[in-house]
Amino acid sequence: MNAVELRNVTKSFGKTVAVDDLSLDVPQGSVYGFIGPNGSGKTTTLRMIMNIYYPDGGTIRVFGGELHGACTDRIGYMPEERGLYKRMKVRDVLRFYGELKNGKDVRRQVDRWLERLELSEWAKLKVEALSKGMAQKVQFIATVVSRPELVILDEPFTGLDPVNTDAIREAVLELQAGGATVIFSTHDMGVAEKMCDFIFMIFKGRKVLDGTLTAIQDQYGSDTIRVRAEDGAAALQQLEGVERVTDFGRMQELRVARDRDPQEILRAIIARTRVESFEIAKPSLHDIFVRIAGPDARGVDDA
Amino acid sequence: MRRVLRVAKREYLATVRTKGFIIGLVVAPVLFGGSALAMVLFRNQVDTRDKVIAVVDRSGLVVAAVQEAAEARNAAVVYDEETGEKVRPALVIEVVSANREDPDAQRLELSERIRRRELHAFVEIGAGLLHPREDTTAQIGYYAKSAALDDYRSWIEQPINGRLRQLRLAETGVDPADHDDMFDWLGAAPMGLVEVDPETGEIGGPRRTSEAEALIAPLAMPMLMFMLIMFGAVPLLNAVMEEKSQRIAEVVLGSAKPFEFMLGKVLGGLAVSLTAATVYVLGGVYAIRNAGLSEFIPYHVLPWFFVYTLLATVMLGAVYAAFGSMCNDPSEAQSLMLPAMLPVMIPMFIMVPVLREPESTFATAMSLVPFFTPRLMLIRQTALESLPVWQPWLGLLGMAAFALLAVWAGGRIFRVAILMQGTPPKLGNMMRWAVKG
């Protein structure tokens, strides 16, 4: 059963079409990643699922039913911009959001989550006393404290240090293990690759990718070579049969042109420099993202 | 409704738990009552230095009377009889001979003396004073730095006109011994309406009323209501603006519909108003009863007061919440505050005319305007025993209808505007959102 179903959903703001004829199924119990460039329609889609925005056309069903407000008690929502009452104490603000969602056993849940995310000692302080990372964790707790069946997180990892990123990531996976469906948007392709059962990419309001990571990568085939060369990216420029070189510093990623043999390219590289490692791989999500939304693609698209 | 009440509870607790609210409860009446209290306390704080007033009497008829009156006044009021302390300035009348050749030069010279603080004022009395209808020189000029506001200007009219009346009566042959009797003046005492004592069934005796009863009692409750609106409704504009700009609104809207959110805010503000109202009314009644002034408490309008406060807070609260939802930052909220305050301020400007003529068409019409009904109708109900019964009920009906309209239209504006960033508040947008949603 799908937790969320969108059918031909369209939303415009004035003359700008933010979401264009979007259909999507989010299976219950899955972790679904929304990716896409800034302004592509991710947040608008999430807000429509939350019933904050009403679609101009199409239908949205959550847990099999049309949204009518009351359903939002089953959904936890963490918006992109954090919104906490700064002059309220941490514990009070969490109880407020939990009770607003009609959460069960809110007091105990608040204390449990505060302890789980190592915020217990901050519980009696006002929100304005928290660092940005701590406030983000508090916002996360506010989202999940009512034990929602569907958790929607709009860029939950932005601005977090690695320790806090891990803490939130583990908490998300714990929610999934408990049966919740999690949808989150992110610009961190690594996180999306590692965490998501399904990845959906929206670009200029239209769905351009949707499926498991493997399925998405299969669409592109094994057209990627990851090389670690002694002379770095400088030695890899202007190679015949290579469409693009992406320099990651200690490693470079090459996109191989269709119908070209990677062995030929390896020979060409060896002729230029000493090769420390060479791997034929499927394209990373980062690369796929750039292929779709990067400057080259935009240039072609705009032309 | 659960969400509405939860939002209202947060709004209420967030307000009443602050020190600002507690301090405001004390400070607000001090601020509003302070000016009146200060006037009472400081009305006797006068400059007790002697005031020298030069009199140029071209008629030669009244200067002696002015001197006599000044001496009598000085003997009567300058020193406190019990303490002997000087409490008022003595008036020193300096008689100046008229310069008939160059009166302008004389006026200039006397004006310069005022500028040098040698004189407080000078009075120029025209020659033909006795029969002003026949003589164009019959004028009294009072020259001072603030002549129009100077209390001694009106004081000096008394001895001059008193002396002139005596001279005119003497011309007609009336015995001077009868003059005082002829000038006796009786004032009309302000009396309340006579009523039957409900306990004894007898007609009660006449009762003298005071300025306090006539002015303070009818104005006190509308002023109190103004404070309650300031406590409960007006802060919603900034509160909603903050929730919008700090993106709290989006989180709340993940749990509650925009209308529920707005209604919760309004009800929270209402609870704040009613809390303050209860504190003030109970405290006020207790204090007034202890002061032995129970007769000034208009018990019959207290229920109306609470109902009006309730509807006014809901009506204005919805308007302010809608306004707040249109603002993106404090500067926009500030610019909207002036038009937003007009419905609250206009009744303040017309309270006194309504109190003076509570049965006039103007008073009746204005008190039926929904935004103005709470305070203006309350004034009329307190001041008038004979206010037609249908008028408060019609006013209440209008308010209730308008409150519903304000909540409905405010909710529509709120729903569109609360998540809209970067669009400055415009009247056109507000009207469009209210009508089309």
PDB file of N, CA, C and O in Angstrom, chain A residues 47 50 52-54 68-70 72-73 75 77 79 81-88 92 95-97 99-102 139, chain B residues 2-4 6-7 9-11 14 17 242-243 246-258 261 265 415 419-420:
ATOM      1  N   ARG A  47       4.754  20.666   0.519  1.00  0.00           N
ATOM      2  CA  ARG A  47       3.678  21.459   1.133  1.00  0.00           C
ATOM      3  C   ARG A  47       2.308  21.005   0.645  1.00  0.00           C
ATOM      4  O   ARG A  47       1.332  21.069   1.383  1.00  0.00           O
ATOM      5  N   MET A  50       1.379  18.047   2.485  1.00  0.00           N
ATOM      6  CA  MET A  50       0.958  18.447   3.832  1.00  0.00           C
ATOM      7  C   MET A  50      -0.371  19.186   3.846  1.00  0.00           C
ATOM      8  O   MET A  50      -0.867  19.575   4.901  1.00  0.00           O
ATOM      9  N   ILE A  52      -0.777  22.155   2.994  1.00  0.00           N
ATOM     10  CA  ILE A  52      -0.564  23.583   3.262  1.00  0.00           C
ATOM     11  C   ILE A  52      -0.860  24.364   1.985  1.00  0.00           C
ATOM     12  O   ILE A  52      -1.476  25.419   2.009  1.00  0.00           O
ATOM     13  N   TYR A  53      -0.413  23.833   0.864  1.00  0.00           N
ATOM     14  CA  TYR A  53      -0.811  24.376  -0.446  1.00  0.00           C
ATOM     15  C   TYR A  53      -1.836  23.432  -1.051  1.00  0.00           C
ATOM     16  O   TYR A  53      -1.739  22.213  -0.877  1.00  0.00           O
ATOM     17  N   TYR A  54      -2.784  24.015  -1.749  1.00  0.00           N
ATOM     18  CA  TYR A  54      -3.769  23.189  -2.455  1.00  0.00           C
ATOM     19  C   TYR A  54      -3.360  23.110  -3.925  1.00  0.00           C
ATOM     20  O   TYR A  54      -3.055  24.131  -4.539  1.00  0.00           O
ATOM     21  N   HIS A  68      -7.924  15.960   4.260  1.00  0.00           N
ATOM     22  CA  HIS A  68      -8.928  16.880   4.787  1.00  0.00           C
ATOM     23  C   HIS A  68      -8.500  17.401   6.141  1.00  0.00           C
ATOM     24  O   HIS A  68      -9.258  17.419   7.080  1.00  0.00           O
ATOM     25  N   GLY A  69      -7.273  17.764   6.273  1.00  0.00           N
ATOM     26  CA  GLY A  69      -6.822  18.413   7.505  1.00  0.00           C
ATOM     27  C   GLY A  69      -6.600  17.438   8.639  1.00  0.00           C
ATOM     28  O   GLY A  69      -5.486  17.338   9.137  1.00  0.00           O
ATOM     29  N   ALA A  70      -7.657  16.704   9.064  1.00  0.00           N
ATOM     30  CA  ALA A  70      -7.521  15.825  10.222  1.00  0.00           C
ATOM     31  C   ALA A  70      -6.423  14.804  10.007  1.00  0.00           C
ATOM     32  O   ALA A  70      -5.757  14.352  10.938  1.00  0.00           O
ATOM     33  N   THR A  72      -3.653  15.241   8.980  1.00  0.00           N
ATOM     34  CA  THR A  72      -2.316  15.749   9.270  1.00  0.00           C
ATOM     35  C   THR A  72      -1.834  15.306  10.644  1.00  0.00           C
ATOM     36  O   THR A  72      -0.662  15.405  10.925  1.00  0.00           O
ATOM     37  N   ASP A  73      -2.713  14.835  11.491  1.00  0.00           N
ATOM     38  CA  ASP A  73      -2.262  14.295  12.776  1.00  0.00           C
ATOM     39  C   ASP A  73      -1.378  13.076  12.573  1.00  0.00           C
ATOM     40  O   ASP A  73      -0.587  12.733  13.441  1.00  0.00           O
ATOM     41  N   ILE A  75       0.756  12.857  10.191  1.00  0.00           N
ATOM     42  CA  ILE A  75       1.951  13.284   9.451  1.00  0.00           C
ATOM     43  C   ILE A  75       2.778  14.235  10.313  1.00  0.00           C
ATOM     44  O   ILE A  75       2.242  15.167  10.909  1.00  0.00           O
ATOM     45  N   TYR A  77       5.806  17.014  10.052  1.00  0.00           N
ATOM     46  CA  TYR A  77       6.365  17.836   8.977  1.00  0.00           C
ATOM     47  C   TYR A  77       7.431  18.769   9.532  1.00  0.00           C
ATOM     48  O   TYR A  77       7.183  19.518  10.477  1.00  0.00           O
ATOM     49  N   PRO A  79       9.628  21.742   8.142  1.00  0.00           N
ATOM     50  CA  PRO A  79       9.861  22.578   6.960  1.00  0.00           C
ATOM     51  C   PRO A  79      11.327  22.942   6.788  1.00  0.00           C
ATOM     52  O   PRO A  79      12.131  22.763   7.714  1.00  0.00           O
ATOM     53  N   GLU A  81      12.680  25.927   6.444  1.00  0.00           N
ATOM     54  CA  GLU A  81      13.055  27.001   7.373  1.00  0.00           C
ATOM     55  C   GLU A  81      12.589  26.575   8.752  1.00  0.00           C
ATOM     56  O   GLU A  81      11.416  26.282   8.940  1.00  0.00           O
ATOM     57  N   ARG A  82      13.496  26.574   9.723  1.00  0.00           N
ATOM     58  CA  ARG A  82      13.127  26.117  11.054  1.00  0.00           C
ATOM     59  C   ARG A  82      12.237  27.149  11.731  1.00  0.00           C
ATOM     60  O   ARG A  82      12.504  28.342  11.682  1.00  0.00           O
ATOM     61  N   GLY A  83      11.200  26.670  12.360  1.00  0.00           N
ATOM     62  CA  GLY A  83      10.252  27.596  13.009  1.00  0.00           C
ATOM     63  C   GLY A  83       9.936  27.165  14.427  1.00  0.00           C
ATOM     64  O   GLY A  83       9.121  26.284  14.654  1.00  0.00           O
ATOM     65  N   LEU A  84      10.620  27.771  15.368  1.00  0.00           N
ATOM     66  CA  LEU A  84      10.372  27.461  16.780  1.00  0.00           C
ATOM     67  C   LEU A  84      10.123  28.779  17.515  1.00  0.00           C
ATOM     68  O   LEU A  84      10.735  29.800  17.186  1.00  0.00           O
ATOM     69  N   TYR A  85       9.249  28.743  18.508  1.00  0.00           N
ATOM     70  CA  TYR A  85       9.029  29.941  19.322  1.00  0.00           C
ATOM     71  C   TYR A  85      10.273  30.180  20.167  1.00  0.00           C
ATOM     72  O   TYR A  85      10.570  29.404  21.077  1.00  0.00           O
ATOM     73  N   LYS A  86      10.981  31.249  19.864  1.00  0.00           N
ATOM     74  CA  LYS A  86      12.294  31.460  20.487  1.00  0.00           C
ATOM     75  C   LYS A  86      12.208  31.709  21.984  1.00  0.00           C
ATOM     76  O   LYS A  86      13.125  31.395  22.719  1.00  0.00           O
ATOM     77  N   ARG A  87      11.098  32.292  22.412  1.00  0.00           N
ATOM     78  CA  ARG A  87      11.029  32.643  23.833  1.00  0.00           C
ATOM     79  C   ARG A  87      10.385  31.545  24.686  1.00  0.00           C
ATOM     80  O   ARG A  87      10.191  31.723  25.875  1.00  0.00           O
ATOM     81  N   MET A  88      10.052  30.426  24.048  1.00  0.00           N
ATOM     82  CA  MET A  88       9.523  29.297  24.830  1.00  0.00           C
ATOM     83  C   MET A  88      10.656  28.365  25.241  1.00  0.00           C
ATOM     84  O   MET A  88      11.682  28.280  24.566  1.00  0.00           O
ATOM     85  N   ASP A  92       8.709  22.923  26.641  1.00  0.00           N
ATOM     86  CA  ASP A  92       7.352  23.456  26.426  1.00  0.00           C
ATOM     87  C   ASP A  92       6.999  23.501  24.941  1.00  0.00           C
ATOM     88  O   ASP A  92       5.875  23.175  24.543  1.00  0.00           O
ATOM     89  N   ARG A  95       6.264  20.028  23.720  1.00  0.00           N
ATOM     90  CA  ARG A  95       4.946  19.552  24.168  1.00  0.00           C
ATOM     91  C   ARG A  95       3.838  20.227  23.364  1.00  0.00           C
ATOM     92  O   ARG A  95       2.840  19.596  23.023  1.00  0.00           O
ATOM     93  N   PHE A  96       4.037  21.515  23.075  1.00  0.00           N
ATOM     94  CA  PHE A  96       3.033  22.239  22.289  1.00  0.00           C
ATOM     95  C   PHE A  96       2.837  21.585  20.928  1.00  0.00           C
ATOM     96  O   PHE A  96       1.706  21.276  20.523  1.00  0.00           O
ATOM     97  N   TYR A  97       3.949  21.324  20.237  1.00  0.00           N
ATOM     98  CA  TYR A  97       3.821  20.727  18.904  1.00  0.00           C
ATOM     99  C   TYR A  97       3.266  19.303  18.989  1.00  0.00           C
ATOM    100  O   TYR A  97       2.488  18.865  18.144  1.00  0.00           O
ATOM    101  N   GLU A  99       1.224  18.101  21.305  1.00  0.00           N
ATOM    102  CA  GLU A  99      -0.206  18.154  21.630  1.00  0.00           C
ATOM    103  C   GLU A  99      -1.026  18.689  20.461  1.00  0.00           C
ATOM    104  O   GLU A  99      -2.175  18.301  20.265  1.00  0.00           O
ATOM    105  N   LEU A 100      -0.416  19.581  19.686  1.00  0.00           N
ATOM    106  CA  LEU A 100      -1.110  20.097  18.509  1.00  0.00           C
ATOM    107  C   LEU A 100      -1.411  18.965  17.522  1.00  0.00           C
ATOM    108  O   LEU A 100      -2.404  19.001  16.797  1.00  0.00           O
ATOM    109  N   LYS A 101      -0.538  17.966  17.534  1.00  0.00           N
ATOM    110  CA  LYS A 101      -0.725  16.796  16.664  1.00  0.00           C
ATOM    111  C   LYS A 101      -1.541  15.701  17.334  1.00  0.00           C
ATOM    112  O   LYS A 101      -1.622  14.598  16.815  1.00  0.00           O
ATOM    113  N   ASN A 102      -2.050  16.027  18.511  1.00  0.00           N
ATOM    114  CA  ASN A 102      -2.835  15.043  19.252  1.00  0.00           C
ATOM    115  C   ASN A 102      -2.002  13.808  19.575  1.00  0.00           C
ATOM    116  O   ASN A 102      -2.500  12.681  19.553  1.00  0.00           O
ATOM    117  N   GLN A 139      13.825  20.891  16.369  1.00  0.00           N
ATOM    118  CA  GLN A 139      12.788  20.926  15.332  1.00  0.00           C
ATOM    119  C   GLN A 139      12.468  19.507  14.858  1.00  0.00           C
ATOM    120  O   GLN A 139      11.307  19.170  14.599  1.00  0.00           O
TER     121      GLN A 139
ATOM    122  N   ARG B   2      -9.942  21.178  18.895  1.00  0.00           N
ATOM    123  CA  ARG B   2      -8.835  20.882  19.801  1.00  0.00           C
ATOM    124  C   ARG B   2      -7.601  21.709  19.438  1.00  0.00           C
ATOM    125  O   ARG B   2      -6.931  22.271  20.304  1.00  0.00           O
ATOM    126  N   ARG B   3      -7.322  21.788  18.142  1.00  0.00           N
ATOM    127  CA  ARG B   3      -6.143  22.534  17.710  1.00  0.00           C
ATOM    128  C   ARG B   3      -6.320  24.022  18.000  1.00  0.00           C
ATOM    129  O   ARG B   3      -5.379  24.703  18.411  1.00  0.00           O
ATOM    130  N   VAL B   4      -7.525  24.513  17.759  1.00  0.00           N
ATOM    131  CA  VAL B   4      -7.807  25.933  18.032  1.00  0.00           C
ATOM    132  C   VAL B   4      -7.520  26.225  19.500  1.00  0.00           C
ATOM    133  O   VAL B   4      -6.836  27.204  19.843  1.00  0.00           O
ATOM    134  N   ARG B   6      -5.640  24.528  21.548  1.00  0.00           N
ATOM    135  CA  ARG B   6      -4.224  24.365  21.903  1.00  0.00           C
ATOM    136  C   ARG B   6      -3.428  25.598  21.496  1.00  0.00           C
ATOM    137  O   ARG B   6      -2.552  26.059  22.230  1.00  0.00           O
ATOM    138  N   VAL B   7      -3.733  26.124  20.290  1.00  0.00           N
ATOM    139  CA  VAL B   7      -3.056  27.357  19.856  1.00  0.00           C
ATOM    140  C   VAL B   7      -3.437  28.497  20.798  1.00  0.00           C
ATOM    141  O   VAL B   7      -2.586  29.298  21.213  1.00  0.00           O
ATOM    142  N   LYS B   9      -4.340  28.302  23.918  1.00  0.00           N
ATOM    143  CA  LYS B   9      -3.701  28.104  25.226  1.00  0.00           C
ATOM    144  C   LYS B   9      -2.252  28.586  25.191  1.00  0.00           C
ATOM    145  O   LYS B   9      -1.787  29.277  26.091  1.00  0.00           O
ATOM    146  N   ARG B  10      -1.555  28.229  24.115  1.00  0.00           N
ATOM    147  CA  ARG B  10      -0.161  28.675  24.010  1.00  0.00           C
ATOM    148  C   ARG B  10      -0.078  30.197  23.955  1.00  0.00           C
ATOM    149  O   ARG B  10       0.737  30.819  24.623  1.00  0.00           O
ATOM    150  N   GLU B  11      -0.958  30.781  23.133  1.00  0.00           N
ATOM    151  CA  GLU B  11      -0.961  32.233  22.977  1.00  0.00           C
ATOM    152  C   GLU B  11      -1.229  32.911  24.325  1.00  0.00           C
ATOM    153  O   GLU B  11      -0.566  33.887  24.690  1.00  0.00           O
ATOM    154  N   ALA B  14       1.728  32.258  26.771  1.00  0.00           N
ATOM    155  CA  ALA B  14       2.913  32.993  26.328  1.00  0.00           C
ATOM    156  C   ALA B  14       2.796  34.469  26.698  1.00  0.00           C
ATOM    157  O   ALA B  14       3.800  35.145  26.903  1.00  0.00           O
ATOM    158  N   ARG B  17       2.248  34.809  31.128  1.00  0.00           N
ATOM    159  CA  ARG B  17       3.372  34.358  31.952  1.00  0.00           C
ATOM    160  C   ARG B  17       4.542  35.337  31.910  1.00  0.00           C
ATOM    161  O   ARG B  17       5.498  35.185  32.642  1.00  0.00           O
ATOM    162  N   GLU B 242       5.627  38.010  13.472  1.00  0.00           N
ATOM    163  CA  GLU B 242       6.811  37.283  13.940  1.00  0.00           C
ATOM    164  C   GLU B 242       6.725  35.807  13.575  1.00  0.00           C
ATOM    165  O   GLU B 242       7.700  35.201  13.132  1.00  0.00           O
ATOM    166  N   GLU B 243       5.552  35.227  13.767  1.00  0.00           N
ATOM    167  CA  GLU B 243       5.399  33.806  13.444  1.00  0.00           C
ATOM    168  C   GLU B 243       5.590  33.565  11.953  1.00  0.00           C
ATOM    169  O   GLU B 243       6.101  32.520  11.543  1.00  0.00           O
ATOM    170  N   GLN B 246       9.514  34.293  11.230  1.00  0.00           N
ATOM    171  CA  GLN B 246      10.394  33.269  11.810  1.00  0.00           C
ATOM    172  C   GLN B 246      10.000  31.857  11.366  1.00  0.00           C
ATOM    173  O   GLN B 246      10.491  30.870  11.907  1.00  0.00           O
ATOM    174  N   ARG B 247       9.101  31.780  10.404  1.00  0.00           N
ATOM    175  CA  ARG B 247       8.684  30.505   9.776  1.00  0.00           C
ATOM    176  C   ARG B 247       8.014  29.550  10.759  1.00  0.00           C
ATOM    177  O   ARG B 247       7.938  28.357  10.488  1.00  0.00           O
ATOM    178  N   ILE B 248       7.563  30.090  11.879  1.00  0.00           N
ATOM    179  CA  ILE B 248       6.840  29.237  12.822  1.00  0.00           C
ATOM    180  C   ILE B 248       5.496  28.849  12.214  1.00  0.00           C
ATOM    181  O   ILE B 248       4.999  27.738  12.409  1.00  0.00           O
ATOM    182  N   ALA B 249       4.942  29.779  11.450  1.00  0.00           N
ATOM    183  CA  ALA B 249       3.605  29.558  10.883  1.00  0.00           C
ATOM    184  C   ALA B 249       3.578  28.276  10.060  1.00  0.00           C
ATOM    185  O   ALA B 249       2.615  27.510  10.134  1.00  0.00           O
ATOM    186  N   GLU B 250       4.657  28.038   9.298  1.00  0.00           N
ATOM    187  CA  GLU B 250       4.646  26.865   8.431  1.00  0.00           C
ATOM    188  C   GLU B 250       4.626  25.573   9.250  1.00  0.00           C
ATOM    189  O   GLU B 250       3.987  24.598   8.872  1.00  0.00           O
ATOM    190  N   VAL B 251       5.331  25.598  10.383  1.00  0.00           N
ATOM    191  CA  VAL B 251       5.331  24.411  11.242  1.00  0.00           C
ATOM    192  C   VAL B 251       3.928  24.192  11.822  1.00  0.00           C
ATOM    193  O   VAL B 251       3.412  23.068  11.821  1.00  0.00           O
ATOM    194  N   VAL B 252       3.338  25.278  12.304  1.00  0.00           N
ATOM    195  CA  VAL B 252       1.995  25.149  12.893  1.00  0.00           C
ATOM    196  C   VAL B 252       1.000  24.707  11.821  1.00  0.00           C
ATOM    197  O   VAL B 252       0.111  23.889  12.077  1.00  0.00           O
ATOM    198  N   LEU B 253       1.185  25.243  10.604  1.00  0.00           N
ATOM    199  CA  LEU B 253       0.253  24.886   9.532  1.00  0.00           C
ATOM    200  C   LEU B 253       0.426  23.431   9.093  1.00  0.00           C
ATOM    201  O   LEU B 253      -0.401  22.907   8.356  1.00  0.00           O
ATOM    202  N   GLY B 254       1.512  22.814   9.534  1.00  0.00           N
ATOM    203  CA  GLY B 254       1.646  21.381   9.320  1.00  0.00           C
ATOM    204  C   GLY B 254       0.724  20.585  10.230  1.00  0.00           C
ATOM    205  O   GLY B 254       0.536  19.389  10.052  1.00  0.00           O
ATOM    206  N   SER B 255       0.165  21.259  11.213  1.00  0.00           N
ATOM    207  CA  SER B 255      -0.715  20.583  12.168  1.00  0.00           C
ATOM    208  C   SER B 255      -2.127  21.147  12.198  1.00  0.00           C
ATOM    209  O   SER B 255      -3.061  20.458  12.590  1.00  0.00           O
ATOM    210  N   ALA B 256      -2.264  22.397  11.864  1.00  0.00           N
ATOM    211  CA  ALA B 256      -3.578  23.048  11.960  1.00  0.00           C
ATOM    212  C   ALA B 256      -3.880  23.802  10.679  1.00  0.00           C
ATOM    213  O   ALA B 256      -2.966  24.274   9.997  1.00  0.00           O
ATOM    214  N   LYS B 257      -5.172  23.891  10.362  1.00  0.00           N
ATOM    215  CA  LYS B 257      -5.562  24.667   9.185  1.00  0.00           C
ATOM    216  C   LYS B 257      -5.334  26.150   9.475  1.00  0.00           C
ATOM    217  O   LYS B 257      -5.385  26.567  10.636  1.00  0.00           O
ATOM    218  N   PRO B 258      -5.117  26.954   8.424  1.00  0.00           N
ATOM    219  CA  PRO B 258      -4.891  28.389   8.654  1.00  0.00           C
ATOM    220  C   PRO B 258      -5.994  29.022   9.500  1.00  0.00           C
ATOM    221  O   PRO B 258      -5.718  29.830  10.383  1.00  0.00           O
ATOM    222  N   PHE B 261      -5.575  28.084  13.072  1.00  0.00           N
ATOM    223  CA  PHE B 261      -4.425  28.804  13.612  1.00  0.00           C
ATOM    224  C   PHE B 261      -4.829  30.230  13.983  1.00  0.00           C
ATOM    225  O   PHE B 261      -4.584  30.704  15.101  1.00  0.00           O
ATOM    226  N   LYS B 265      -5.285  32.041  17.710  1.00  0.00           N
ATOM    227  CA  LYS B 265      -4.602  33.274  18.111  1.00  0.00           C
ATOM    228  C   LYS B 265      -5.612  34.273  18.668  1.00  0.00           C
ATOM    229  O   LYS B 265      -5.370  34.903  19.694  1.00  0.00           O
ATOM    230  N   ARG B 415      -5.014  32.838   5.287  1.00  0.00           N
ATOM    231  CA  ARG B 415      -4.677  31.593   4.606  1.00  0.00           C
ATOM    232  C   ARG B 415      -3.744  31.828   3.420  1.00  0.00           C
ATOM    233  O   ARG B 415      -2.800  31.082   3.188  1.00  0.00           O
ATOM    234  N   LEU B 419       1.893  32.322   4.242  1.00  0.00           N
ATOM    235  CA  LEU B 419       3.077  31.658   3.683  1.00  0.00           C
ATOM    236  C   LEU B 419       3.674  32.432   2.513  1.00  0.00           C
ATOM    237  O   LEU B 419       4.601  31.970   1.866  1.00  0.00           O
ATOM    238  N   MET B 420       3.128  33.616   2.257  1.00  0.00           N
ATOM    239  CA  MET B 420       3.604  34.392   1.103  1.00  0.00           C
ATOM    240  C   MET B 420       4.727  35.318   1.547  1.00  0.00           C
ATOM    241  O   MET B 420       4.515  36.202   2.360  1.00  0.00           O
TER     242      MET B 420
END
